[in-house]
Coordinates of N, CA and C in Angstrom, one line a residue:
M10 N -6.1 -35.7 5.5 CA -5.4 -34.5 5.6 C -3.9 -34.7 5.7
P11 N -3.1 -33.8 5.2 CA -1.6 -33.9 5.4 C -1.2 -33.8 6.8
H12 N 0.0 -34.4 7.1 CA 0.5 -34.3 8.4 C 0.9 -32.8 8.7
R13 N 0.9 -32.5 10.0 CA 1.1 -31.1 10.4 C 2.5 -30.6 9.9
S14 N 3.4 -31.5 9.8 CA 4.8 -31.1 9.4 C 4.8 -30.3 8.1
R15 N 3.9 -30.6 7.2 CA 3.9 -30.0 5.9 C 3.5 -28.5 6.1
A16 N 2.8 -28.2 7.1 CA 2.3 -26.8 7.3 C 3.5 -26.0 7.9
K17 N 4.5 -26.6 8.4 CA 5.6 -25.9 9.1 C 5.0 -24.9 10.2
A18 N 4.0 -25.4 10.8 CA 3.3 -24.5 11.8 C 4.1 -24.6 13.1
V19 N 4.0 -23.5 13.8 CA 4.6 -23.4 15.1 C 3.6 -23.7 16.2
A20 N 3.8 -24.7 17.0 CA 2.8 -25.0 18.0 C 2.9 -24.1 19.2
V21 N 2.0 -23.1 19.1 CA 1.9 -22.1 20.2 C 0.6 -22.4 20.9
S22 N -0.3 -21.5 21.0 CA -1.6 -21.8 21.7 C -2.7 -21.8 20.7
S23 N -3.6 -22.8 20.7 CA -4.6 -22.9 19.8 C -5.9 -22.3 20.3
P24 N -6.5 -21.3 19.6 CA -7.8 -20.8 20.0 C -8.9 -21.8 20.0
L25 N -9.8 -21.8 21.0 CA -10.9 -22.7 21.0 C -11.9 -22.3 20.0
P26 N -12.7 -23.3 19.5 CA -13.7 -23.0 18.6 C -14.7 -21.9 19.0
H27 N -15.0 -21.9 20.3 CA -15.9 -20.9 20.9 C -15.2 -19.9 21.8
S28 N -14.0 -19.5 21.4 CA -13.3 -18.5 22.2 C -13.9 -17.2 22.1
Q29 N -13.5 -16.3 23.0 CA -14.0 -14.9 23.0 C -13.6 -14.2 21.7
P30 N -14.4 -13.2 21.3 CA -14.1 -12.4 20.1 C -12.8 -11.7 20.3
P31 N -12.1 -11.4 19.2 CA -10.8 -10.7 19.3 C -10.9 -9.4 20.1
K32 N -9.8 -9.2 20.8 CA -9.8 -7.9 21.6 C -9.6 -6.8 20.7
K33 N -10.1 -5.6 21.2 CA -10.0 -4.4 20.3 C -8.6 -4.1 19.9
R34 N -7.6 -4.3 20.8 CA -6.2 -4.1 20.5 C -5.8 -5.0 19.3
D35 N -6.2 -6.3 19.3 CA -5.8 -7.2 18.3 C -6.4 -6.7 16.9
I36 N -7.7 -6.2 17.0 CA -8.3 -5.8 15.8 C -7.6 -4.5 15.2
L37 N -7.2 -3.6 16.1 CA -6.5 -2.4 15.6 C -5.1 -2.8 15.1
E38 N -4.5 -3.8 15.7 CA -3.2 -4.2 15.2 C -3.3 -4.9 13.8
D39 N -4.4 -5.7 13.6 CA -4.6 -6.3 12.3 C -4.9 -5.3 11.2
E40 N -5.7 -4.2 11.6 CA -5.9 -3.2 10.6 C -4.7 -2.4 10.2
A41 N -3.8 -2.2 11.2 CA -2.5 -1.6 10.9 C -1.6 -2.5 10.0
R42 N -1.6 -3.8 10.3 CA -0.9 -4.7 9.4 C -1.4 -4.6 8.0
F43 N -2.7 -4.6 7.8 CA -3.3 -4.6 6.5 C -3.0 -3.3 5.8
L44 N -3.1 -2.2 6.5 CA -2.8 -0.9 5.9 C -1.4 -0.8 5.4
R45 N -0.4 -1.3 6.3 CA 1.0 -1.3 5.9 C 1.2 -2.2 4.7
S46 N 0.6 -3.4 4.7 CA 0.7 -4.3 3.5 C 0.1 -3.7 2.3
W47 N -1.0 -3.0 2.4 CA -1.7 -2.4 1.3 C -0.8 -1.3 0.6
F48 N -0.2 -0.5 1.5 CA 0.7 0.6 1.0 C 1.9 0.0 0.3
E49 N 2.4 -1.1 0.8 CA 3.6 -1.8 0.2 C 3.3 -2.5 -1.1
R50 N 2.1 -3.2 -1.1 CA 1.8 -4.1 -2.3 C 0.2 -4.0 -2.5
P51 N -0.3 -2.9 -3.0 CA -1.8 -2.8 -3.1 C -2.4 -3.8 -4.0
L52 N -1.7 -4.2 -5.0 CA -2.4 -5.2 -6.0 C -2.4 -6.6 -5.4
V53 N -1.5 -6.8 -4.4 CA -1.5 -8.2 -3.8 C -2.4 -8.2 -2.6
T54 N -2.4 -7.2 -1.7 CA -3.3 -7.2 -0.6 C -4.7 -6.9 -0.9
G55 N -5.0 -5.9 -1.8 CA -6.3 -5.7 -2.3 C -7.3 -5.0 -1.4
A56 N -7.0 -5.0 -0.1 CA -7.9 -4.4 0.9 C -7.1 -3.6 1.9
V57 N -7.7 -2.5 2.4 CA -7.0 -1.7 3.4 C -7.2 -2.2 4.8
T58 N -8.4 -2.9 5.0 CA -8.7 -3.4 6.3 C -9.1 -4.9 6.2
P59 N -9.0 -5.7 7.2 CA -9.5 -7.1 7.2 C -11.0 -7.2 7.0
S60 N -11.5 -8.3 6.6 CA -12.9 -8.5 6.5 C -13.6 -8.4 7.9
G61 N -14.7 -7.7 7.9 CA -15.4 -7.6 9.2 C -16.0 -8.9 9.7
R62 N -16.4 -8.9 10.9 CA -17.0 -10.2 11.5 C -18.2 -10.6 10.8
M63 N -19.1 -9.7 10.4 CA -20.4 -10.1 9.8 C -20.1 -10.7 8.4
L64 N -19.2 -10.1 7.6 CA -18.8 -10.6 6.3 C -18.1 -12.0 6.5
A65 N -17.2 -12.1 7.5 CA -16.5 -13.4 7.7 C -17.6 -14.5 8.0
R66 N -18.5 -14.1 8.9 CA -19.6 -15.1 9.2 C -20.4 -15.5 8.0
T67 N -20.7 -14.6 7.2 CA -21.5 -14.9 6.0 C -20.7 -15.8 5.0
M68 N -19.4 -15.6 4.9 CA -18.6 -16.4 4.0 C -18.5 -17.8 4.6
A69 N -18.3 -17.9 5.9 CA -18.2 -19.2 6.6 C -19.5 -20.0 6.6
S70 N -20.6 -19.3 6.5 CA -21.9 -20.0 6.6 C -22.2 -20.9 5.4
Y71 N -21.4 -20.7 4.3 CA -21.6 -21.6 3.1 C -20.8 -22.9 3.2
V72 N -20.1 -23.1 4.3 CA -19.3 -24.3 4.5 C -20.1 -25.2 5.4
D73 N -20.3 -26.4 5.0 CA -21.0 -27.4 5.8 C -20.0 -28.3 6.6
P74 N -19.9 -28.1 7.9 CA -18.8 -28.8 8.7 C -19.0 -30.3 8.6
R75 N -20.2 -30.8 8.3 CA -20.5 -32.2 8.2 C -19.9 -32.9 7.0
L76 N -19.5 -32.2 6.0 CA -19.0 -32.8 4.8 C -17.5 -33.1 5.0
T77 N -17.0 -34.1 4.4 CA -15.6 -34.5 4.5 C -14.7 -33.7 3.6
G78 N -13.4 -33.8 4.0 CA -12.4 -33.1 3.2 C -11.9 -31.8 3.8
P79 N -10.8 -31.4 3.3 CA -10.2 -30.1 3.8 C -11.0 -28.9 3.4
V80 N -10.8 -27.8 4.0 CA -11.3 -26.5 3.6 C -10.2 -25.6 3.2
I81 N -10.1 -25.2 2.0 CA -9.1 -24.4 1.5 C -9.4 -22.9 1.6
E82 N -8.5 -22.1 2.2 CA -8.8 -20.7 2.2 C -7.7 -19.9 1.5
L83 N -8.1 -19.1 0.6 CA -7.1 -18.3 -0.3 C -7.1 -16.9 0.2
G84 N -5.9 -16.4 0.5 CA -5.7 -15.0 1.0 C -6.4 -14.8 2.3
P85 N -6.0 -15.6 3.3 CA -6.7 -15.4 4.7 C -6.2 -14.1 5.4
G86 N -5.1 -13.6 5.0 CA -4.7 -12.3 5.7 C -4.3 -12.6 7.1
T87 N -5.0 -11.8 8.0 CA -4.8 -12.0 9.4 C -5.7 -13.0 10.1
G88 N -6.6 -13.6 9.3 CA -7.4 -14.7 9.8 C -8.8 -14.4 10.3
P89 N -9.5 -13.3 9.9 CA -10.9 -13.1 10.4 C -11.8 -14.2 9.8
V90 N -11.7 -14.6 8.6 CA -12.6 -15.6 8.0 C -12.2 -17.0 8.5
T91 N -10.9 -17.2 8.7 CA -10.4 -18.4 9.3 C -11.0 -18.6 10.7
D92 N -11.0 -17.6 11.5 CA -11.6 -17.6 12.8 C -13.1 -18.0 12.7
A93 N -13.8 -17.4 11.7 CA -15.2 -17.7 11.5 C -15.5 -19.1 11.1
L94 N -14.5 -19.7 10.4 CA -14.6 -21.1 10.0 C -14.5 -22.0 11.2
V95 N -13.6 -21.7 12.1 CA -13.4 -22.4 13.3 C -14.6 -22.4 14.2
R96 N -15.2 -21.2 14.3 CA -16.4 -21.0 15.1 C -17.6 -21.7 14.4
R97 N -17.5 -21.9 13.1 CA -18.5 -22.6 12.4 C -18.5 -24.1 12.7
G98 N -17.4 -24.6 13.2 CA -17.2 -26.0 13.6 C -16.2 -26.7 12.7
I99 N -15.4 -26.0 11.9 CA -14.4 -26.6 11.1 C -13.1 -26.8 12.0
A100 N -12.7 -28.0 12.2 CA -11.5 -28.2 13.0 C -10.3 -27.6 12.3
Q101 N -9.4 -27.0 13.1 CA -8.2 -26.4 12.5 C -7.4 -27.4 11.6
E102 N -7.4 -28.6 12.0 CA -6.6 -29.6 11.2 C -7.1 -29.7 9.8
R103 N -8.3 -29.3 9.5 CA -8.9 -29.4 8.2 C -8.6 -28.2 7.3
L104 N -8.1 -27.1 7.9 CA -7.8 -25.9 7.2 C -6.5 -25.9 6.5
V105 N -6.6 -25.5 5.2 CA -5.4 -25.3 4.4 C -5.4 -23.8 4.0
L106 N -4.5 -23.1 4.5 CA -4.5 -21.6 4.4 C -3.3 -21.2 3.4
V107 N -3.7 -20.6 2.3 CA -2.7 -20.2 1.3 C -2.6 -18.7 1.3
E108 N -1.5 -18.2 1.8 CA -1.2 -16.8 1.9 C 0.1 -16.3 1.3
Y109 N 0.1 -15.2 0.5 CA 1.3 -14.8 -0.2 C 2.2 -14.0 0.7
N110 N 1.6 -13.2 1.7 CA 2.4 -12.3 2.5 C 3.1 -13.1 3.7
P111 N 4.4 -13.1 3.7 CA 5.1 -13.9 4.7 C 4.8 -13.5 6.2
D112 N 4.6 -12.2 6.4 CA 4.3 -11.7 7.7 C 2.9 -12.2 8.2
F113 N 1.9 -12.3 7.3 CA 0.6 -12.8 7.6 C 0.7 -14.3 7.9
C114 N 1.6 -15.0 7.1 CA 1.8 -16.4 7.4 C 2.3 -16.7 8.8
K115 N 3.2 -15.9 9.2 CA 3.7 -16.1 10.6 C 2.6 -15.9 11.6
L116 N 1.8 -14.8 11.4 CA 0.7 -14.6 12.3 C -0.3 -15.7 12.3
L117 N -0.6 -16.2 11.1 CA -1.6 -17.3 11.0 C -1.1 -18.6 11.7
R118 N 0.2 -18.8 11.6 CA 0.8 -20.0 12.3 C 0.7 -19.9 13.8
R119 N 0.8 -18.7 14.3 CA 0.6 -18.5 15.7 C -0.8 -18.6 16.2
R120 N -1.7 -18.1 15.4 CA -3.1 -18.1 15.8 C -3.8 -19.4 15.5
F121 N -3.4 -20.1 14.5 CA -4.0 -21.4 14.1 C -2.9 -22.5 13.9
P122 N -2.3 -22.8 15.0 CA -1.1 -23.7 14.9 C -1.4 -25.1 14.4
K123 N -2.7 -25.5 14.4 CA -3.0 -26.9 13.9 C -3.4 -26.9 12.4
A124 N -3.5 -25.7 11.8 CA -3.8 -25.6 10.4 C -2.6 -25.7 9.6
T125 N -2.8 -26.0 8.3 CA -1.7 -26.1 7.3 C -1.6 -24.7 6.7
V126 N -0.5 -24.0 7.0 CA -0.3 -22.6 6.5 C 0.8 -22.7 5.4
L127 N 0.4 -22.2 4.2 CA 1.4 -22.3 3.1 C 1.6 -20.9 2.5
Q128 N 2.9 -20.5 2.4 CA 3.2 -19.3 1.8 C 3.3 -19.6 0.3
G129 N 2.4 -19.1 -0.5 CA 2.5 -19.4 -1.9 C 1.5 -18.6 -2.7
D130 N 1.5 -18.8 -4.0 CA 0.7 -18.1 -5.0 C -0.7 -18.8 -5.2
A131 N -1.8 -18.2 -4.7 CA -3.1 -18.9 -4.9 C -3.5 -19.0 -6.3
Y132 N -3.0 -18.1 -7.2 CA -3.4 -18.1 -8.6 C -2.7 -19.2 -9.3
D133 N -1.7 -19.8 -8.7 CA -1.1 -21.1 -9.2 C -1.4 -22.2 -8.3
I134 N -2.7 -22.4 -8.0 CA -3.1 -23.2 -6.9 C -2.7 -24.7 -7.1
R135 N -2.7 -25.1 -8.4 CA -2.3 -26.5 -8.7 C -0.9 -26.8 -8.2
A136 N 0.0 -25.9 -8.5 CA 1.4 -26.1 -8.0 C 1.6 -25.9 -6.5
T137 N 0.8 -24.9 -6.0 CA 1.0 -24.6 -4.6 C 0.5 -25.7 -3.7
L138 N -0.6 -26.4 -4.1 CA -1.1 -27.5 -3.3 C -0.7 -28.8 -3.7
A139 N 0.2 -28.9 -4.6 CA 0.7 -30.2 -5.1 C 1.3 -31.0 -3.9
G140 N 0.8 -32.2 -3.7 CA 1.3 -33.0 -2.6 C 0.8 -32.6 -1.2
I141 N -0.1 -31.6 -1.1 CA -0.6 -31.2 0.1 C -2.0 -31.7 0.4
V142 N -2.9 -31.4 -0.6 CA -4.3 -31.8 -0.5 C -4.4 -33.2 -1.3
D143 N -4.7 -34.2 -0.5 CA -4.7 -35.6 -1.1 C -6.1 -36.2 -1.1
E144 N -7.1 -35.3 -0.9 CA -8.5 -35.8 -1.0 C -9.4 -34.6 -1.4
P145 N -10.5 -34.8 -2.0 CA -11.3 -33.7 -2.4 C -11.7 -32.7 -1.3
A146 N -11.6 -31.4 -1.5 CA -12.0 -30.4 -0.5 C -13.5 -30.3 -0.5
C147 N -14.0 -29.8 0.7 CA -15.4 -29.6 0.8 C -15.8 -28.2 0.5
A148 N -14.8 -27.3 0.4 CA -15.1 -25.9 0.2 C -13.8 -25.1 0.0
T149 N -13.9 -24.0 -0.8 CA -12.8 -23.1 -0.9 C -13.3 -21.7 -0.6
I150 N -12.7 -21.0 0.3 CA -13.1 -19.6 0.7 C -12.0 -18.7 0.2
S151 N -12.4 -17.6 -0.5 CA -11.4 -16.7 -1.1 C -11.6 -15.3 -0.7
S152 N -10.5 -14.6 -0.3 CA -10.6 -13.2 0.0 C -9.6 -12.5 -1.0
L153 N -9.3 -13.2 -2.1 CA -8.3 -12.6 -3.1 C -8.9 -11.4 -3.8
P154 N -8.1 -10.4 -4.1 CA -8.5 -9.3 -4.9 C -8.6 -9.7 -6.4
L155 N -9.7 -10.4 -6.8 CA -9.7 -11.0 -8.1 C -9.7 -9.9 -9.2
F156 N -10.3 -8.8 -8.9 CA -10.4 -7.8 -10.0 C -9.0 -7.2 -10.4
T157 N -8.0 -7.5 -9.7 CA -6.6 -7.1 -10.1 C -6.0 -8.0 -11.1
K158 N -6.7 -9.1 -11.4 CA -6.3 -10.1 -12.4 C -7.2 -10.1 -13.6
P159 N -6.6 -10.5 -14.8 CA -7.4 -10.6 -16.0 C -8.5 -11.7 -15.8
L160 N -9.6 -11.5 -16.6 CA -10.7 -12.5 -16.4 C -10.2 -13.9 -16.7
E161 N -9.4 -14.1 -17.7 CA -8.9 -15.4 -18.1 C -8.2 -16.1 -16.9
Q162 N -7.5 -15.3 -16.1 CA -6.8 -15.8 -14.9 C -7.8 -16.2 -13.8
R163 N -8.8 -15.4 -13.7 CA -9.8 -15.6 -12.7 C -10.6 -16.9 -13.0
L164 N -10.9 -17.1 -14.3 CA -11.6 -18.3 -14.7 C -10.7 -19.5 -14.5
D165 N -9.4 -19.4 -14.8 CA -8.5 -20.5 -14.6 C -8.4 -20.9 -13.1
L166 N -8.4 -19.9 -12.3 CA -8.4 -20.2 -10.8 C -9.6 -20.9 -10.4
L167 N -10.8 -20.5 -10.9 CA -12.0 -21.1 -10.5 C -12.0 -22.6 -11.0
G168 N -11.6 -22.8 -12.2 CA -11.6 -24.2 -12.7 C -10.6 -25.1 -11.9
A169 N -9.4 -24.5 -11.6 CA -8.4 -25.3 -10.8 C -9.0 -25.6 -9.4
V170 N -9.6 -24.7 -8.8 CA -10.2 -24.9 -7.5 C -11.3 -26.0 -7.5
H171 N -12.2 -25.9 -8.5 CA -13.2 -26.9 -8.7 C -12.7 -28.3 -8.9
D172 N -11.5 -28.4 -9.6 CA -10.9 -29.7 -9.8 C -10.4 -30.3 -8.5
L173 N -10.2 -29.4 -7.4 CA -9.7 -29.9 -6.2 C -10.8 -30.3 -5.2
M174 N -12.1 -30.0 -5.6 CA -13.2 -30.2 -4.6 C -14.1 -31.2 -5.0
H175 N -15.0 -31.6 -4.1 CA -16.1 -32.5 -4.4 C -17.0 -31.8 -5.4
P176 N -17.8 -32.6 -6.2 CA -18.8 -32.0 -7.1 C -19.8 -31.1 -6.3
D177 N -20.1 -30.0 -6.8 CA -21.1 -29.1 -6.2 C -20.5 -28.4 -4.9
A178 N -19.3 -28.6 -4.6 CA -18.7 -27.9 -3.5 C -18.5 -26.4 -3.8
P179 N -18.7 -25.5 -2.8 CA -18.7 -24.1 -3.1 C -17.3 -23.4 -3.2
F180 N -17.2 -22.5 -4.1 CA -16.1 -21.6 -4.1 C -16.7 -20.3 -3.7
V181 N -16.3 -19.8 -2.5 CA -16.9 -18.6 -1.9 C -16.0 -17.4 -2.0
Q182 N -16.5 -16.3 -2.6 CA -15.6 -15.2 -2.9 C -16.4 -13.9 -2.5
F183 N -15.8 -13.0 -1.8 CA -16.5 -11.7 -1.5 C -16.0 -10.6 -2.4
T184 N -16.8 -9.6 -2.6 CA -16.4 -8.5 -3.4 C -17.1 -7.2 -2.9
Y185 N -16.4 -6.1 -3.1 CA -17.0 -4.8 -2.8 C -17.7 -4.2 -4.1
A186 N -17.5 -4.8 -5.2 CA -18.0 -4.3 -6.5 C -19.5 -4.7 -6.6
V187 N -20.1 -3.9 -7.5 CA -21.5 -4.2 -7.8 C -21.7 -5.3 -8.8
V188 N -20.6 -5.7 -9.5 CA -20.7 -6.8 -10.5 C -19.9 -8.0 -9.9
P189 N -20.3 -9.2 -10.4 CA -19.6 -10.4 -9.8 C -18.1 -10.4 -10.2
P190 N -17.3 -10.9 -9.3 CA -15.9 -11.0 -9.6 C -15.5 -12.0 -10.7
I191 N -16.4 -13.0 -10.9 CA -16.3 -13.9 -12.0 C -17.7 -14.0 -12.6
P192 N -17.9 -13.9 -13.9 CA -19.2 -13.8 -14.5 C -20.2 -14.8 -13.9
A193 N -21.4 -14.4 -13.7 CA -22.4 -15.3 -13.1 C -23.0 -16.3 -14.1
K194 N -23.0 -16.0 -15.4 CA -23.6 -16.9 -16.4 C -22.5 -17.7 -17.0
S195 N -22.7 -19.0 -17.0 CA -21.7 -20.0 -17.5 C -22.4 -21.3 -17.8
T196 N -21.9 -22.1 -18.7 CA -22.4 -23.4 -19.0 C -21.6 -24.5 -18.1
T197 N -20.6 -24.0 -17.4 CA -19.8 -25.0 -16.7 C -19.9 -24.9 -15.2
Y198 N -20.5 -23.8 -14.7 CA -20.7 -23.6 -13.3 C -22.0 -22.8 -13.0
T199 N -22.4 -22.8 -11.8 CA -23.6 -22.0 -11.4 C -23.0 -20.9 -10.4
A200 N -23.8 -19.8 -10.3 CA -23.4 -18.8 -9.4 C -24.6 -18.2 -8.7
S201 N -24.4 -17.9 -7.4 CA -25.4 -17.3 -6.6 C -24.8 -16.2 -5.7
R202 N -25.6 -15.3 -5.2 CA -25.0 -14.3 -4.4 C -25.8 -14.1 -3.1
S203 N -25.1 -13.5 -2.1 CA -25.8 -13.2 -0.8 C -26.4 -11.8 -0.9
N204 N -27.2 -11.4 0.1 CA -27.6 -10.1 0.2 C -26.3 -9.2 0.5
K205 N -26.4 -7.9 0.3 CA -25.2 -7.1 0.6 C -25.0 -7.1 2.1
V206 N -23.8 -7.2 2.6 CA -23.5 -7.1 4.0 C -23.2 -5.7 4.3
W207 N -24.2 -5.0 4.8 CA -24.1 -3.5 5.0 C -23.2 -3.2 6.2
L208 N -23.1 -4.2 7.2 CA -22.4 -3.9 8.4 C -20.9 -4.0 8.1
N209 N -20.5 -4.5 7.0 CA -19.0 -4.5 6.6 C -18.6 -3.1 6.1
L210 N -17.4 -2.7 6.3 CA -16.9 -1.5 5.9 C -15.7 -1.7 4.9
P211 N -15.9 -1.4 3.6 CA -17.1 -1.0 3.0 C -18.1 -2.1 2.8
P212 N -19.4 -1.9 2.5 CA -20.3 -2.9 2.3 C -19.8 -3.9 1.2
A213 N -20.1 -5.2 1.4 CA -19.6 -6.2 0.5 C -20.7 -7.2 0.2
R214 N -20.5 -8.0 -0.8 CA -21.4 -9.1 -1.1 C -20.6 -10.4 -1.4
V215 N -21.2 -11.5 -1.1 CA -20.6 -12.8 -1.2 C -21.1 -13.5 -2.4
W216 N -20.3 -14.0 -3.3 CA -20.7 -14.8 -4.5 C -20.2 -16.3 -4.2
V217 N -21.0 -17.2 -4.6 CA -20.8 -18.6 -4.5 C -20.9 -19.3 -5.8
Y218 N -19.8 -20.0 -6.2 CA -19.7 -20.7 -7.5 C -19.6 -22.2 -7.3
R219 N -20.4 -22.9 -8.0 CA -20.4 -24.4 -7.9 C -20.3 -25.0 -9.2
R220 N -19.7 -26.2 -9.3 CA -19.6 -27.0 -10.5 C -20.3 -28.3 -10.3
P221 N -21.4 -28.6 -11.0 CA -22.2 -29.8 -10.8 C -21.3 -31.1 -11.0

């Protein structure tokens, strides 16, 4: 993994892997941040509220902490899925968080000071992670609003991410839609889906894409 200096993280206090759930005040503040960001840039933020705890846990469940390599997270926002990854057993030092919103980046650096936090364009992931990820990643977790982008750009993102990972490593993406964010049928990758996460608001589903 890259040295912490590349993350430009501020060493404040690091949450423990089994720390207490976020306080209600923190959750309300995160929802307010998301709502404000959505009003300012709806096509970038893509969601009005952060992912719920059950959805975050479902996404994190596809990451095997025993596998080597970094875990890339695209569009972490205020960090609900990041927190679920830490609780799953992924060390903060292994996390590479790519976030476009500068305010969210500042928040992520406070909450996860040992992670690598990058303000950049996830859809140009090759350039964004150039010189940062120097070994195959074991998983990529995405909360990007993929349906705001053309299909060709979504497929290019998937291919670029798979190039950065171990063979058969998962690209994990959630969606509120009834159709997959990236087509399920392909000759170059496989796709599977979770059951609908009804406890999330709105209900969501997780899709997992792997390249053999």
